[in-house]
mmCIF file of C-alpha atoms and ligand atoms in Angstrom:
data_model
loop_
_atom_site.group_PDB
_atom_site.id
_atom_site.type_symbol
_atom_site.label_atom_id
_atom_site.label_comp_id
_atom_site.label_asym_id
_atom_site.label_seq_id
_atom_site.Cartn_x
_atom_site.Cartn_y
_atom_site.Cartn_z
ATOM 1 C CA MET A 83 -0.207 0.022 0.355
ATOM 2 C CA ARG A 84 0.991 3.244 -0.523
ATOM 3 C CA ILE A 85 -0.357 6.680 1.817
ATOM 4 C CA ALA A 86 0.648 11.037 0.943
ATOM 5 C CA ASN A 87 -0.421 13.871 1.462
ATOM 6 C CA LEU A 88 -1.924 15.072 -0.399
ATOM 7 C CA SER A 89 -2.584 18.532 0.138
ATOM 8 C CA GLY A 90 -2.987 18.305 4.159
ATOM 9 C CA ARG A 91 -5.182 15.562 3.705
ATOM 10 C CA LEU A 92 -4.663 11.802 3.760
ATOM 11 C CA ALA A 93 -5.137 9.759 0.928
ATOM 12 C CA VAL A 94 -4.080 5.814 -0.547
ATOM 13 C CA ILE A 95 -2.459 6.156 -3.700
ATOM 14 C CA THR A 96 -3.532 3.446 -6.105
ATOM 15 C CA ASP A 97 -2.346 1.129 -8.987
ATOM 16 C CA ASP A 98 -3.305 3.582 -10.477
ATOM 17 C CA ASP A 99 -1.265 6.089 -9.545
ATOM 18 C CA THR A 100 -4.732 8.951 -8.280
ATOM 19 C CA ALA A 101 -5.233 9.207 -4.700
ATOM 20 C CA VAL A 102 -8.665 8.252 -2.953
ATOM 21 C CA ASP A 103 -8.911 10.638 -0.120
ATOM 22 C CA VAL A 104 -9.095 8.238 3.605
ATOM 23 C CA GLU A 105 -11.344 10.299 5.078
ATOM 24 C CA GLN A 106 -14.185 10.414 2.330
ATOM 25 C CA ALA A 107 -13.896 6.796 1.725
ATOM 26 C CA SER A 108 -13.511 5.646 4.938
ATOM 27 C CA ASN A 109 -16.694 7.616 5.992
ATOM 28 C CA GLY A 110 -14.938 9.462 8.684
ATOM 29 C CA ARG A 111 -13.528 6.984 10.635
ATOM 30 C CA PHE A 112 -10.239 7.848 9.911
ATOM 31 C CA GLY A 113 -9.613 11.736 9.607
ATOM 32 C CA PRO A 114 -7.678 13.334 7.639
ATOM 33 C CA ASP A 115 -4.442 13.805 9.511
ATOM 34 C CA PRO A 116 -1.236 12.696 7.320
ATOM 35 C CA GLN A 117 0.240 12.827 10.814
ATOM 36 C CA GLY A 118 -2.665 10.900 12.732
ATOM 37 C CA VAL A 119 -2.687 7.732 10.924
ATOM 38 C CA TYR A 120 -0.045 6.556 12.618
ATOM 39 C CA GLU A 121 -2.118 5.910 15.956
ATOM 40 C CA HIS A 122 -4.344 3.582 14.246
ATOM 41 C CA TRP A 123 -1.245 2.248 11.977
ATOM 42 C CA MET A 124 -3.138 -1.492 12.785
ATOM 43 C CA ALA A 125 -7.176 -0.369 12.472
ATOM 44 C CA PHE A 126 -6.008 1.752 8.861
ATOM 45 C CA ARG A 127 -3.992 -0.984 7.505
ATOM 46 C CA ALA A 128 -6.995 -3.905 8.156
ATOM 47 C CA TRP A 129 -9.347 -1.094 7.206
ATOM 48 C CA ALA A 130 -7.152 -0.134 3.393
ATOM 49 C CA ALA A 131 -6.756 -3.932 3.104
ATOM 50 C CA ASP A 132 -10.041 -5.073 3.165
ATOM 51 C CA ALA A 133 -12.169 -1.506 1.920
ATOM 52 C CA ASP A 134 -13.892 -1.190 -1.622
ATOM 53 C CA LEU A 135 -11.853 2.143 -2.526
ATOM 54 C CA PRO A 136 -13.355 4.623 -4.957
ATOM 55 C CA ALA A 137 -11.857 5.570 -8.614
ATOM 56 C CA GLY A 138 -8.843 7.816 -6.753
ATOM 57 C CA ARG A 139 -8.628 11.553 -8.651
ATOM 58 C CA PRO A 140 -4.878 12.552 -11.058
ATOM 59 C CA PHE A 141 -2.803 15.341 -8.553
ATOM 60 C CA SER A 142 0.330 17.130 -8.929
ATOM 61 C CA PRO A 143 2.942 16.091 -7.320
ATOM 62 C CA THR A 144 3.362 19.726 -6.562
ATOM 63 C CA ASP A 145 0.650 19.010 -4.716
ATOM 64 C CA LEU A 146 1.689 16.562 -1.867
ATOM 65 C CA GLY A 147 3.248 17.106 1.842
ATOM 66 C CA ALA A 148 5.659 15.177 4.017
ATOM 67 C CA PRO A 149 3.896 11.407 4.576
ATOM 68 C CA ALA A 150 4.485 11.941 7.923
ATOM 69 C CA PRO A 151 4.848 16.255 8.365
ATOM 70 C CA THR A 152 4.791 16.226 12.457
ATOM 71 C CA PRO A 153 5.930 13.357 13.280
ATOM 72 C CA ARG A 154 7.334 14.180 18.085
ATOM 73 C CA GLN A 155 10.291 12.901 17.312
ATOM 74 C CA VAL A 156 12.643 13.271 14.510
ATOM 75 C CA PHE A 157 15.595 10.660 13.902
ATOM 76 C CA ALA A 158 19.032 11.737 11.472
ATOM 77 C CA VAL A 159 21.940 8.774 11.523
ATOM 78 C CA GLY A 160 25.182 9.685 10.386
ATOM 79 C CA LEU A 161 27.799 7.343 8.461
ATOM 80 C CA ASN A 162 25.830 4.378 8.343
ATOM 81 C CA TYR A 163 27.426 3.136 4.850
ATOM 82 C CA ARG A 164 31.116 1.985 4.970
ATOM 83 C CA ALA A 165 32.972 3.914 1.806
ATOM 84 C CA HIS A 166 30.234 7.672 3.175
ATOM 85 C CA ALA A 167 32.361 7.031 6.034
ATOM 86 C CA ASP A 168 36.136 7.036 4.188
ATOM 87 C CA GLU A 169 34.895 10.162 1.798
ATOM 88 C CA SER A 170 33.936 11.481 5.440
ATOM 89 C CA GLY A 171 37.352 11.486 6.695
ATOM 90 C CA PHE A 172 35.632 9.398 10.311
ATOM 91 C CA GLY A 173 36.068 6.540 11.610
ATOM 92 C CA MET A 174 33.326 3.901 11.426
ATOM 93 C CA PRO A 175 31.097 3.724 14.105
ATOM 94 C CA ASP A 176 31.166 -0.052 15.623
ATOM 95 C CA THR A 177 28.659 -0.646 18.429
ATOM 96 C CA LEU A 178 25.821 3.104 17.703
ATOM 97 C CA PRO A 179 26.070 4.961 14.973
ATOM 98 C CA PRO A 180 26.295 9.238 15.234
ATOM 99 C CA VAL A 181 23.288 10.625 15.913
ATOM 100 C CA PHE A 182 20.760 13.691 15.697
ATOM 101 C CA THR A 183 18.049 15.477 14.976
ATOM 102 C CA LYS A 184 16.652 17.924 11.793
ATOM 103 C CA TYR A 185 14.318 19.749 13.222
ATOM 104 C CA SER A 186 10.556 19.332 11.825
ATOM 105 C CA SER A 187 10.265 23.358 10.592
ATOM 106 C CA SER A 188 12.169 21.989 7.599
ATOM 107 C CA PHE A 189 9.724 19.333 6.211
ATOM 108 C CA THR A 190 8.533 19.604 2.704
ATOM 109 C CA GLY A 191 6.880 17.304 -0.042
ATOM 110 C CA PRO A 192 8.696 16.131 -3.038
ATOM 111 C CA VAL A 193 8.847 18.644 -5.266
ATOM 112 C CA THR A 194 9.892 21.964 -3.823
ATOM 113 C CA GLU A 195 12.317 24.515 -4.441
ATOM 114 C CA VAL A 196 14.445 25.741 -1.893
ATOM 115 C CA ARG A 197 16.061 28.680 -1.024
ATOM 116 C CA LEU A 198 21.145 28.176 -0.376
ATOM 117 C CA PRO A 199 22.262 30.180 2.513
ATOM 118 C CA ASP A 200 24.049 32.629 1.840
ATOM 119 C CA GLY A 201 27.746 32.810 1.808
ATOM 120 C CA GLY A 202 27.360 28.510 2.879
ATOM 121 C CA HIS A 203 28.118 25.159 1.461
ATOM 122 C CA THR A 204 24.790 23.209 0.577
ATOM 123 C CA ASP A 205 25.619 20.083 0.560
ATOM 124 C CA TRP A 206 23.146 16.408 -0.822
ATOM 125 C CA GLU A 207 23.008 13.598 0.975
ATOM 126 C CA VAL A 208 19.927 11.499 -0.517
ATOM 127 C CA GLU A 209 18.534 8.634 2.731
ATOM 128 C CA LEU A 210 15.929 6.008 2.175
ATOM 129 C CA VAL A 211 12.628 6.900 5.925
ATOM 130 C CA ALA A 212 11.533 5.205 7.676
ATOM 131 C CA VAL A 213 8.473 5.973 9.721
ATOM 132 C CA ILE A 214 7.501 3.987 12.594
ATOM 133 C CA GLY A 215 4.264 2.414 13.334
ATOM 134 C CA GLU A 216 3.845 0.535 17.223
ATOM 135 C CA HIS A 217 5.213 2.401 19.752
ATOM 136 C CA ALA A 218 8.251 0.891 19.360
ATOM 137 C CA TYR A 219 10.308 0.195 22.882
ATOM 138 C CA GLN A 220 13.538 -2.522 23.493
ATOM 139 C CA VAL A 221 12.147 -4.123 20.571
ATOM 140 C CA SER A 222 15.223 -7.102 18.982
ATOM 141 C CA GLU A 223 15.858 -6.760 15.568
ATOM 142 C CA ASP A 224 14.160 -9.894 14.120
ATOM 143 C CA ASP A 225 10.404 -8.254 15.596
ATOM 144 C CA ALA A 226 11.167 -4.382 14.561
ATOM 145 C CA TRP A 227 9.992 -4.729 10.161
ATOM 146 C CA ARG A 228 6.672 -4.555 12.739
ATOM 147 C CA HIS A 229 7.118 -1.899 14.007
ATOM 148 C CA ILE A 230 7.591 0.316 10.937
ATOM 149 C CA ALA A 231 4.960 1.688 8.902
ATOM 150 C CA GLY A 232 6.835 2.192 5.841
ATOM 151 C CA LEU A 233 9.305 3.337 3.869
ATOM 152 C CA THR A 234 9.616 7.210 2.008
ATOM 153 C CA VAL A 235 12.431 8.700 0.176
ATOM 154 C CA GLY A 236 14.480 11.778 1.865
ATOM 155 C CA GLN A 237 16.580 14.435 1.630
ATOM 156 C CA ASP A 238 19.234 14.986 4.510
ATOM 157 C CA ILE A 239 20.115 18.750 2.634
ATOM 158 C CA SER A 240 23.407 19.780 4.901
ATOM 159 C CA GLU A 241 25.106 23.608 4.714
ATOM 160 C CA ARG A 242 28.204 22.140 5.515
ATOM 161 C CA ILE A 243 29.960 25.725 6.927
ATOM 162 C CA THR A 244 27.277 26.121 9.714
ATOM 163 C CA GLN A 245 27.469 21.914 10.644
ATOM 164 C CA LEU A 246 30.598 22.026 11.613
ATOM 165 C CA THR A 247 30.747 25.745 13.028
ATOM 166 C CA GLY A 248 32.097 25.760 16.757
ATOM 167 C CA PRO A 249 34.269 23.559 18.968
ATOM 168 C CA ALA A 250 31.459 20.129 19.108
ATOM 169 C CA PRO A 251 29.264 19.608 14.974
ATOM 170 C CA GLN A 252 26.276 21.890 14.727
ATOM 171 C CA PHE A 253 24.460 19.179 13.087
ATOM 172 C CA GLY A 254 20.388 19.883 13.461
ATOM 173 C CA LEU A 255 20.895 23.725 13.356
ATOM 174 C CA GLY A 256 23.024 23.366 9.081
ATOM 175 C CA LYS A 257 20.469 20.304 7.657
ATOM 176 C CA SER A 258 17.133 22.378 9.355
ATOM 177 C CA TYR A 259 17.836 25.492 6.973
ATOM 178 C CA PRO A 260 13.633 26.096 5.869
ATOM 179 C CA GLY A 261 13.374 23.283 2.684
ATOM 180 C CA PHE A 262 15.868 21.476 3.916
ATOM 181 C CA THR A 263 14.609 18.617 4.892
ATOM 182 C CA PRO A 264 11.811 16.662 1.408
ATOM 183 C CA MET A 265 10.170 13.409 1.965
ATOM 184 C CA GLY A 266 8.256 11.935 -0.787
ATOM 185 C CA PRO A 267 6.655 10.981 -2.680
ATOM 186 C CA TYR A 268 4.310 8.556 -0.415
ATOM 187 C CA LEU A 269 4.745 6.319 2.222
ATOM 188 C CA VAL A 270 5.437 2.619 1.359
ATOM 189 C CA THR A 271 4.655 0.218 3.666
ATOM 190 C CA PRO A 272 7.227 -2.922 3.888
ATOM 191 C CA ASP A 273 4.557 -5.317 1.808
ATOM 192 C CA ALA A 274 4.856 -3.253 -0.999
ATOM 193 C CA LEU A 275 8.024 -3.288 -1.540
ATOM 194 C CA ALA A 276 10.254 -6.471 -3.293
ATOM 195 C CA ASP A 277 12.975 -6.638 -0.352
ATOM 196 C CA SER A 278 12.394 -3.693 2.198
ATOM 197 C CA ASP A 279 15.892 -4.302 2.308
ATOM 198 C CA ASP A 280 17.715 -4.057 -0.437
ATOM 199 C CA LEU A 281 16.224 -0.923 -2.501
ATOM 200 C CA GLU A 282 18.294 0.941 -4.469
ATOM 201 C CA LEU A 283 18.888 4.774 -4.610
ATOM 202 C CA GLY A 284 20.999 7.236 -5.628
ATOM 203 C CA CYS A 285 20.295 11.087 -6.363
ATOM 204 C CA ALA A 286 21.711 13.312 -10.255
ATOM 205 C CA ILE A 287 21.518 16.659 -10.069
ATOM 206 C CA ASN A 288 21.088 17.881 -13.897
ATOM 207 C CA GLY A 289 20.823 14.456 -14.675
ATOM 208 C CA GLU A 290 24.006 14.243 -13.592
ATOM 209 C CA GLU A 291 24.491 11.089 -10.977
ATOM 210 C CA VAL A 292 26.474 12.129 -7.423
ATOM 211 C CA GLN A 293 25.547 9.062 -5.495
ATOM 212 C CA LYS A 294 23.997 5.512 -6.078
ATOM 213 C CA GLY A 295 23.580 3.082 -3.517
ATOM 214 C CA ARG A 296 21.601 0.200 -1.661
ATOM 215 C CA THR A 297 20.887 0.205 1.242
ATOM 216 C CA ARG A 298 21.510 -4.011 1.716
ATOM 217 C CA ASP A 299 25.432 -1.559 1.959
ATOM 218 C CA LEU A 300 24.076 -0.068 5.617
ATOM 219 C CA LEU A 301 26.141 -0.276 8.536
ATOM 220 C CA PHE A 302 23.190 -0.459 11.111
ATOM 221 C CA SER A 303 19.961 -2.088 8.318
ATOM 222 C CA VAL A 304 16.672 -0.883 9.101
ATOM 223 C CA PRO A 305 16.068 -2.989 11.673
ATOM 224 C CA SER A 306 18.855 -2.398 13.795
ATOM 225 C CA LEU A 307 18.245 1.032 14.206
ATOM 226 C CA VAL A 308 15.135 0.258 15.394
ATOM 227 C CA SER A 309 16.382 -1.861 17.923
ATOM 228 C CA ARG A 310 19.391 -0.040 18.821
ATOM 229 C CA LEU A 311 17.547 2.667 18.897
ATOM 230 C CA SER A 312 14.102 1.303 20.857
ATOM 231 C CA ALA A 313 16.470 0.075 23.974
ATOM 232 C CA ILE A 314 17.906 3.330 24.747
ATOM 233 C CA LEU A 315 14.133 5.188 24.941
ATOM 234 C CA PRO A 316 10.914 4.400 23.127
ATOM 235 C CA LEU A 317 9.600 4.832 19.508
ATOM 236 C CA GLY A 318 5.915 6.469 18.940
ATOM 237 C CA PRO A 319 4.047 6.225 16.260
ATOM 238 C CA GLY A 320 5.208 8.381 13.308
ATOM 239 C CA ASP A 321 7.942 9.036 14.096
ATOM 240 C CA ILE A 322 10.665 9.245 11.986
ATOM 241 C CA ILE A 323 13.869 7.732 11.050
ATOM 242 C CA PHE A 324 17.116 9.468 8.617
ATOM 243 C CA THR A 325 19.371 6.447 8.005
ATOM 244 C CA GLY A 326 21.959 7.925 6.545
ATOM 245 C CA THR A 327 23.596 8.301 3.078
ATOM 246 C CA PRO A 328 25.615 6.613 0.635
ATOM 247 C CA ALA A 329 28.865 7.822 -0.417
ATOM 248 C CA GLY A 330 28.746 10.855 -3.207
ATOM 249 C CA VAL A 331 28.453 13.413 -2.024
ATOM 250 C CA GLY A 332 29.798 17.213 -2.070
ATOM 251 C CA MET A 333 31.934 17.463 0.607
ATOM 252 C CA GLY A 334 34.165 14.115 0.093
ATOM 253 C CA ARG A 335 35.083 15.307 -3.660
ATOM 254 C CA THR A 336 37.895 15.880 -4.375
ATOM 255 C CA PRO A 337 37.363 19.494 -5.701
ATOM 256 C CA GLN A 338 34.267 19.850 -3.273
ATOM 257 C CA ARG A 339 30.749 20.614 -4.826
ATOM 258 C CA TRP A 340 28.502 22.774 -3.694
ATOM 259 C CA LEU A 341 24.197 23.042 -4.881
ATOM 260 C CA ALA A 342 24.373 26.094 -7.074
ATOM 261 C CA ASP A 343 21.926 28.807 -7.942
ATOM 262 C CA GLY A 344 19.329 26.788 -10.649
ATOM 263 C CA ASP A 345 20.968 23.463 -10.163
ATOM 264 C CA VAL A 346 17.644 20.618 -10.057
ATOM 265 C CA LEU A 347 18.640 17.579 -7.421
ATOM 266 C CA VAL A 348 16.722 14.347 -7.857
ATOM 267 C CA SER A 349 16.927 12.357 -5.317
ATOM 268 C CA ARG A 350 15.458 8.475 -5.699
ATOM 269 C CA ILE A 351 14.846 5.185 -4.058
ATOM 270 C CA GLU A 352 13.291 1.789 -6.183
ATOM 271 C CA GLY A 353 10.031 1.461 -5.859
ATOM 272 C CA ILE A 354 9.129 4.462 -3.927
ATOM 273 C CA GLY A 355 9.721 7.088 -5.770
ATOM 274 C CA GLU A 356 11.085 10.267 -6.043
ATOM 275 C CA LEU A 357 12.235 14.099 -4.743
ATOM 276 C CA ARG A 358 12.876 17.041 -7.289
ATOM 277 C CA GLN A 359 14.769 20.399 -5.635
ATOM 278 C CA THR A 360 15.193 23.357 -7.321
ATOM 279 C CA PHE A 361 17.529 25.736 -5.780
ATOM 280 C CA ARG A 362 17.285 29.323 -5.480
ATOM 281 C CA ALA A 363 20.010 31.844 -4.789
HETATM 282 ZN ZN1 LIG B 663 22.400 12.225 6.583
#
């Protein structure tokens, strides 16, 4: 199943890529709030599995918002692919990768224009994003997929000067300028993917591929992250986890490369879809 945030309302995306409004199709049993659905995730899944949905309506991707637009908690994981840890010049994490946050004021849908911070070094990081369904506290890796509502595409856009300013890195601030966290286009449930543990992801600038990887190469897989995070604190319905980026970011290149006025960044994950950001000075 695929769900979306269409103009701020929860929708099911049908096989022919049209949208069915959930509040209308469920006669009000499920409300219109895209974030609220995760509070009733199992009931929603059961309803959606049996529902005789009406015909959907076509829509524009520019009207899509983030599939989980206002989570209580946002986790972002660093150094979670070996080749990216190498290009970053940091050591390899062994028991726990670095974890930081992206503030939700930076969240947007999948198709946007992003203003480049003045004098900044703005970089790209395509990432698989997991959204929690059922509450998870101290869950085992084997049990972890059961707690995940689904997966979406995310960009962890990062302004490197702010990120690395000061005696300790400012990951949260450098990665949370307005528009720096596009997500979408849909939340895809794990059962709708051929293999939710092995998805190709990548991104391209003006058609030139700059990142390409596979999620089977994550040092800490999605279930491992859920297990390790939930060993420390509870993960609640609708919380999101940015799972880390593969190699190929601008900071790791020689010479380094940053996003510029007019650049178009397209980020994609197999089986989920793509994001499209146009950058403006
Ligand atoms: Zn990242």
